[in-house]
CSV table of C-alpha atoms in Angstrom, one decimal:
chain,number,residue,atom,x,y,z
A,1,UNK,CA,-39.6,199.1,-64.3
A,2,UNK,CA,-40.7,202.5,-65.7
A,3,UNK,CA,-39.2,204.6,-68.5
A,4,UNK,CA,-40.0,208.3,-68.8
A,5,UNK,CA,-40.6,209.7,-72.3
A,6,UNK,CA,-39.8,213.4,-72.0
A,7,UNK,CA,-40.6,216.3,-74.3
A,8,UNK,CA,-42.4,215.7,-77.6
A,9,UNK,CA,-45.0,213.0,-77.7
A,10,UNK,CA,-45.4,213.5,-81.5
A,11,UNK,CA,-41.8,212.5,-82.1
A,12,UNK,CA,-41.6,209.3,-84.2
A,13,UNK,CA,-38.6,207.9,-82.3
A,14,UNK,CA,-40.3,208.4,-79.0
A,15,UNK,CA,-43.4,206.6,-80.2
A,16,UNK,CA,-41.4,203.8,-81.6
A,17,UNK,CA,-39.5,203.3,-78.4
A,18,UNK,CA,-42.9,203.4,-76.6
A,19,UNK,CA,-44.2,200.7,-78.8
A,20,UNK,CA,-41.0,198.6,-78.3
A,21,UNK,CA,-41.5,198.9,-74.5
A,22,UNK,CA,-45.1,197.9,-74.7
A,23,UNK,CA,-44.0,194.7,-76.6
A,24,UNK,CA,-41.8,193.8,-73.6
A,25,UNK,CA,-44.4,194.8,-71.0
A,26,UNK,CA,-42.4,197.7,-69.8
A,27,UNK,CA,-44.3,200.7,-68.4
A,28,UNK,CA,-43.7,204.1,-69.9
A,29,UNK,CA,-44.9,207.5,-68.7
A,30,UNK,CA,-45.3,210.5,-71.1
A,31,UNK,CA,-44.0,213.7,-69.6
A,32,UNK,CA,-44.8,216.2,-72.4
A,33,UNK,CA,-43.3,219.6,-72.6
A,34,UNK,CA,-46.7,221.2,-73.1
A,35,UNK,CA,-48.1,219.3,-70.2
A,36,UNK,CA,-45.6,220.5,-67.6
A,37,UNK,CA,-47.5,222.3,-64.9
A,38,UNK,CA,-50.9,221.1,-66.1
A,39,UNK,CA,-50.9,217.3,-66.6
A,40,UNK,CA,-47.7,216.7,-64.6
A,41,UNK,CA,-45.2,218.4,-62.3
A,42,UNK,CA,-42.2,217.5,-60.1
A,43,UNK,CA,-40.5,218.2,-56.9
A,44,UNK,CA,-36.9,217.1,-57.2
A,45,UNK,CA,-33.5,217.9,-55.7
A,46,UNK,CA,-30.1,216.3,-55.6
A,47,UNK,CA,-31.4,213.7,-53.2
A,48,UNK,CA,-34.3,212.6,-55.3
A,49,UNK,CA,-38.0,213.5,-55.1
A,50,UNK,CA,-41.3,212.9,-56.8
A,51,UNK,CA,-43.1,213.2,-60.1
A,52,UNK,CA,-46.8,214.1,-59.9
A,53,UNK,CA,-49.0,212.7,-62.6
A,54,UNK,CA,-52.7,213.1,-63.0
A,55,UNK,CA,-53.6,209.9,-61.2
A,56,UNK,CA,-50.5,208.9,-59.4
A,57,UNK,CA,-47.2,210.0,-57.8
A,58,UNK,CA,-44.0,208.4,-58.8
A,59,UNK,CA,-40.7,208.5,-57.0
A,60,UNK,CA,-37.8,209.6,-59.3
A,61,UNK,CA,-35.8,206.6,-58.0
A,62,UNK,CA,-38.4,204.3,-59.6
A,63,UNK,CA,-37.5,205.4,-63.1
A,64,UNK,CA,-35.1,203.0,-64.8
A,65,UNK,CA,-34.4,205.3,-67.7
A,66,UNK,CA,-35.6,208.3,-69.7
A,67,UNK,CA,-35.7,209.3,-73.4
A,68,UNK,CA,-35.5,213.0,-74.1
A,69,UNK,CA,-36.7,214.4,-77.4
A,70,UNK,CA,-37.6,218.0,-77.7
A,71,UNK,CA,-39.3,219.9,-80.5
A,72,UNK,CA,-37.9,223.2,-81.9
A,73,UNK,CA,-41.4,224.7,-81.7
A,74,UNK,CA,-43.1,223.5,-78.5
A,75,UNK,CA,-46.8,224.1,-77.9
A,76,UNK,CA,-48.4,226.1,-75.2
A,77,UNK,CA,-50.6,224.3,-72.7
A,78,UNK,CA,-54.2,223.8,-73.9
A,79,UNK,CA,-56.4,227.0,-73.7
A,80,UNK,CA,-53.4,229.2,-72.9
A,81,UNK,CA,-53.1,232.2,-75.2
A,82,UNK,CA,-50.1,234.6,-75.0
A,83,UNK,CA,-48.7,237.5,-77.0
A,84,UNK,CA,-45.5,236.8,-78.9
A,85,UNK,CA,-43.1,238.2,-76.3
A,86,UNK,CA,-45.0,236.5,-73.4
A,87,UNK,CA,-45.1,233.2,-75.4
A,88,UNK,CA,-41.3,233.3,-76.0
A,89,UNK,CA,-40.6,234.0,-72.3
A,90,UNK,CA,-43.0,231.3,-71.1
A,91,UNK,CA,-41.5,228.7,-73.5
A,92,UNK,CA,-38.0,229.6,-72.5
A,93,UNK,CA,-38.7,229.4,-68.8
A,94,UNK,CA,-40.5,226.1,-69.2
A,95,UNK,CA,-37.7,224.6,-71.2
A,96,UNK,CA,-35.2,225.6,-68.6
A,97,UNK,CA,-37.4,223.9,-65.9
A,98,UNK,CA,-37.2,220.7,-68.1
A,99,UNK,CA,-33.5,221.0,-68.3
A,100,UNK,CA,-33.3,221.2,-64.5
A,101,UNK,CA,-35.7,218.2,-64.2
A,102,UNK,CA,-33.6,216.0,-66.5
A,103,UNK,CA,-30.4,217.0,-64.8
A,104,UNK,CA,-31.8,215.7,-61.5
A,105,UNK,CA,-33.0,212.3,-62.7
A,106,UNK,CA,-31.0,209.4,-61.1
A,107,UNK,CA,-31.3,207.0,-64.1
A,108,UNK,CA,-29.7,206.5,-67.6
A,109,UNK,CA,-30.9,209.2,-70.0
A,110,UNK,CA,-30.9,209.3,-73.8
A,111,UNK,CA,-29.8,212.0,-73.9
A,112,UNK,CA,-29.2,214.4,-71.1
A,113,UNK,CA,-29.9,218.0,-72.2
A,114,UNK,CA,-26.4,218.9,-71.0
A,115,UNK,CA,-24.7,216.3,-73.3
A,116,UNK,CA,-23.4,216.8,-76.8
A,117,UNK,CA,-23.1,220.6,-76.4
A,118,UNK,CA,-20.5,220.9,-79.1
A,119,UNK,CA,-23.2,220.3,-81.6
A,120,UNK,CA,-24.5,223.8,-81.1
A,121,UNK,CA,-21.4,225.2,-82.9
A,122,UNK,CA,-20.2,223.3,-86.0
A,123,UNK,CA,-16.8,225.0,-86.0
A,124,UNK,CA,-16.2,223.9,-82.4
A,125,UNK,CA,-17.5,220.4,-83.0
A,126,UNK,CA,-15.2,219.9,-86.0
A,127,UNK,CA,-12.2,221.0,-84.1
A,128,UNK,CA,-13.3,218.8,-81.2
A,129,UNK,CA,-13.5,215.8,-83.6
A,130,UNK,CA,-10.1,216.6,-85.1
A,131,UNK,CA,-8.6,216.6,-81.6
A,132,UNK,CA,-10.2,213.1,-81.1
A,133,UNK,CA,-8.3,211.7,-84.0
A,134,UNK,CA,-10.9,211.9,-86.8
A,135,UNK,CA,-10.2,213.1,-90.3
A,136,UNK,CA,-12.3,216.2,-91.0
A,137,UNK,CA,-12.5,217.7,-94.6
A,138,UNK,CA,-10.8,221.1,-95.0
A,139,UNK,CA,-13.2,223.9,-94.0
A,140,UNK,CA,-13.6,227.6,-93.2
A,141,UNK,CA,-16.3,229.6,-91.4
A,142,UNK,CA,-16.9,232.9,-93.1
A,143,UNK,CA,-19.3,235.5,-94.6
A,144,UNK,CA,-16.5,237.1,-96.6
A,145,UNK,CA,-17.3,236.5,-100.3
A,146,UNK,CA,-13.6,236.9,-101.3
A,147,UNK,CA,-12.4,234.4,-98.7
A,148,UNK,CA,-15.0,231.9,-99.7
A,149,UNK,CA,-14.2,232.3,-103.4
A,150,UNK,CA,-10.6,231.8,-102.6
A,151,UNK,CA,-11.4,228.6,-100.6
A,152,UNK,CA,-13.5,227.2,-103.4
A,153,UNK,CA,-10.9,227.9,-106.0
A,154,UNK,CA,-8.4,225.9,-103.9
A,155,UNK,CA,-10.6,222.9,-104.1
A,156,UNK,CA,-11.3,222.2,-107.8
A,157,UNK,CA,-13.2,219.0,-106.8
A,158,UNK,CA,-15.9,221.1,-105.3
A,159,UNK,CA,-17.1,222.5,-102.0
A,160,UNK,CA,-20.3,222.5,-100.0
A,161,UNK,CA,-21.8,224.8,-97.4
A,162,UNK,CA,-24.0,224.5,-94.4
A,163,UNK,CA,-25.1,226.4,-91.3
A,164,UNK,CA,-22.8,227.1,-88.4
A,165,UNK,CA,-25.3,226.3,-85.7
A,166,UNK,CA,-26.6,223.0,-84.5
A,167,UNK,CA,-30.0,223.6,-86.2
A,168,UNK,CA,-30.8,221.1,-88.9
A,169,UNK,CA,-30.0,222.6,-92.3
A,170,UNK,CA,-29.5,221.4,-95.8
A,171,UNK,CA,-26.1,220.9,-97.2
A,172,UNK,CA,-25.6,222.4,-100.7
A,173,UNK,CA,-22.8,222.8,-103.2
A,174,UNK,CA,-21.1,226.2,-103.1
A,175,UNK,CA,-22.0,228.2,-106.2
A,176,UNK,CA,-22.3,231.7,-107.5
A,177,UNK,CA,-25.6,232.2,-105.7
A,178,UNK,CA,-23.8,231.7,-102.4
A,179,UNK,CA,-21.1,234.1,-103.3
A,180,UNK,CA,-23.7,236.7,-104.4
A,181,UNK,CA,-25.5,236.4,-101.1
A,182,UNK,CA,-22.3,236.7,-99.1
A,183,UNK,CA,-21.3,239.8,-101.2
A,184,UNK,CA,-24.7,241.4,-100.4
A,185,UNK,CA,-24.3,240.7,-96.7
A,186,UNK,CA,-25.2,237.4,-95.0
A,187,UNK,CA,-24.4,235.5,-91.8
A,188,UNK,CA,-21.4,233.2,-91.7
A,189,UNK,CA,-21.6,229.7,-93.1
A,190,UNK,CA,-19.4,226.6,-93.0
A,191,UNK,CA,-17.8,226.0,-96.4
A,192,UNK,CA,-16.1,222.6,-96.7
A,193,UNK,CA,-14.2,220.6,-99.2
A,194,UNK,CA,-16.6,218.2,-101.0
A,195,UNK,CA,-15.6,214.6,-100.5
A,196,UNK,CA,-17.0,212.3,-103.1
A,197,UNK,CA,-17.8,208.7,-102.1
A,198,UNK,CA,-20.2,206.7,-100.1
A,199,UNK,CA,-22.0,208.0,-97.1
A,200,UNK,CA,-22.0,206.1,-93.8
A,201,UNK,CA,-24.0,206.9,-90.7
A,202,UNK,CA,-22.7,205.2,-87.5
A,203,UNK,CA,-25.2,205.0,-84.7
A,204,UNK,CA,-23.7,204.2,-81.3
A,205,UNK,CA,-25.7,203.0,-78.4
A,206,UNK,CA,-23.4,202.6,-75.5
A,207,UNK,CA,-20.7,200.1,-76.8
A,208,UNK,CA,-23.0,199.0,-79.6
A,209,UNK,CA,-22.2,200.2,-83.1
A,210,UNK,CA,-24.6,200.2,-86.1
A,211,UNK,CA,-23.0,201.4,-89.4
A,212,UNK,CA,-25.4,202.1,-92.3
A,213,UNK,CA,-24.3,202.9,-95.8
A,214,UNK,CA,-26.3,205.4,-97.8
A,215,UNK,CA,-26.0,205.6,-101.6
A,216,UNK,CA,-27.6,208.7,-103.0
A,217,UNK,CA,-26.9,210.9,-106.0
A,218,UNK,CA,-27.9,214.1,-104.1
A,219,UNK,CA,-25.4,216.1,-102.0
A,220,UNK,CA,-27.7,215.8,-98.9
A,221,UNK,CA,-29.8,212.6,-98.9
A,222,UNK,CA,-31.8,213.9,-95.8
A,223,UNK,CA,-33.5,216.5,-97.9
A,224,UNK,CA,-33.4,214.8,-101.3
A,225,UNK,CA,-33.8,211.1,-100.9
A,226,UNK,CA,-34.7,210.3,-104.5
A,227,UNK,CA,-32.8,207.2,-105.5
A,228,UNK,CA,-31.3,206.7,-102.0
A,229,UNK,CA,-30.6,203.2,-100.8
A,230,UNK,CA,-29.7,202.1,-97.3
A,231,UNK,CA,-27.8,199.0,-96.3
A,232,UNK,CA,-25.9,197.6,-93.3
A,233,UNK,CA,-22.1,197.9,-93.7
A,234,UNK,CA,-18.9,197.5,-91.7
A,235,UNK,CA,-16.7,200.2,-90.1
A,236,UNK,CA,-13.0,199.9,-89.3
A,237,UNK,CA,-12.5,198.9,-85.7
A,238,UNK,CA,-10.6,202.1,-85.0
A,239,UNK,CA,-13.3,204.3,-86.4
A,240,UNK,CA,-16.1,202.4,-84.5
A,241,UNK,CA,-14.1,202.6,-81.2
A,242,UNK,CA,-13.4,206.3,-81.7
A,243,UNK,CA,-17.2,207.0,-82.2
A,244,UNK,CA,-18.0,205.0,-79.0
A,245,UNK,CA,-15.4,206.9,-77.0
A,246,UNK,CA,-16.5,210.3,-78.2
A,247,UNK,CA,-20.1,209.6,-77.5
A,248,UNK,CA,-19.2,208.4,-74.0
A,249,UNK,CA,-17.1,211.5,-73.4
A,250,UNK,CA,-19.9,213.7,-74.5
A,251,UNK,CA,-22.4,211.9,-72.2
A,252,UNK,CA,-24.4,210.5,-75.1
A,253,UNK,CA,-26.2,207.2,-74.7
A,254,UNK,CA,-27.1,207.3,-78.4
A,255,UNK,CA,-25.3,209.3,-81.1
A,256,UNK,CA,-25.2,209.5,-84.8
A,257,UNK,CA,-21.9,210.1,-86.7
A,258,UNK,CA,-21.9,211.0,-90.3
A,259,UNK,CA,-19.0,210.0,-92.6
A,260,UNK,CA,-18.0,210.1,-96.2
A,261,UNK,CA,-15.7,207.3,-97.4
A,262,UNK,CA,-13.7,208.1,-100.5
A,263,UNK,CA,-12.3,205.8,-103.1
A,264,UNK,CA,-9.1,205.3,-101.1
A,265,UNK,CA,-11.3,204.1,-98.2
A,266,UNK,CA,-10.4,207.1,-96.1
A,267,UNK,CA,-13.1,207.9,-93.6
A,268,UNK,CA,-13.9,211.6,-93.3
A,269,UNK,CA,-16.2,212.6,-90.5
A,270,UNK,CA,-18.7,215.5,-91.1
A,271,UNK,CA,-20.4,215.9,-87.8
A,272,UNK,CA,-22.2,214.0,-85.0
A,273,UNK,CA,-25.8,214.3,-84.0
A,274,UNK,CA,-26.7,214.1,-80.3
A,275,UNK,CA,-30.4,213.6,-81.1
A,276,UNK,CA,-30.2,211.3,-84.1
A,277,UNK,CA,-33.3,210.2,-86.0
A,278,UNK,CA,-32.4,206.5,-86.1
A,279,UNK,CA,-35.7,205.2,-87.5
A,280,UNK,CA,-35.0,205.5,-91.3
A,281,UNK,CA,-31.8,203.5,-90.8
A,282,UNK,CA,-33.4,200.8,-88.7
A,283,UNK,CA,-36.5,200.4,-90.9
A,284,UNK,CA,-34.3,200.1,-94.0
A,285,UNK,CA,-31.7,197.7,-92.6
A,286,UNK,CA,-33.3,195.8,-89.8
A,287,UNK,CA,-30.5,196.9,-87.4
A,288,UNK,CA,-32.0,196.8,-83.9
A,289,UNK,CA,-31.0,200.3,-82.8
A,290,UNK,CA,-34.2,201.0,-80.9
A,291,UNK,CA,-34.0,197.7,-79.1
A,292,UNK,CA,-30.4,198.4,-78.1
A,293,UNK,CA,-31.4,201.7,-76.7
A,294,UNK,CA,-34.4,200.2,-74.8
A,295,UNK,CA,-31.9,197.8,-73.2
A,296,UNK,CA,-29.9,200.7,-71.9
A,297,UNK,CA,-33.0,202.3,-70.4
A,298,UNK,CA,-34.4,199.2,-68.6
């Protein structure tokens, strides 16, 4: 029984899963992005193949599962120095090789690099979630100051804005500074009706559902956690099932869905994350998210 840890060996979730596996006596192998071509390589096709490590060769069929966690800024191999253009090209080609490697593995993967693609475009993802039956707060995508001002005026309870891409970004309340930047020329942003209420993150691991309630005075508790509290909670069966179904349809063994629950107990989905950082939620609540994930990879 061997689990491959692919990508970033500094990632906390990766190291936590590695520790959990060691407690069960499960072997793991580190296949780092920076080590591809130096400390490890592979020869795979649709029929299988081999992974070459420094001291052994492993058949891909011997892997029972894989965890994939990339870093946005991967390192070069040790002692390799490249100019900026060459560095960018090298990193891009190496990342593509890893995508191909992951796509050829014949085992459960959390998560395949081809899965959860809708996260790269928040407008597409929100339309996708709406089609799946979720309630999504009213929103626009625009860099037109007048259009954004009109949208904000239609929502006297407030509005927030965030990036359009899948890159992690802070959610902030729409204000005069945003309108000024848009008037001066800026890239489009998502502007969305502000829902006031309690925040709930639902992690799904296969059919398992782990809802966590977050109470925080800040608009975005991920970037301003002062006064934030975490606790296990319950989710309506229909919401939980919908999260599980969407994650499965998207090819996600683990996923994180973000909700705001208003005073009327209406559940408003904001987005889902195909590479969720589940550790803060598990450490605060005792929910065994990592163990459930390890079970899927064994």
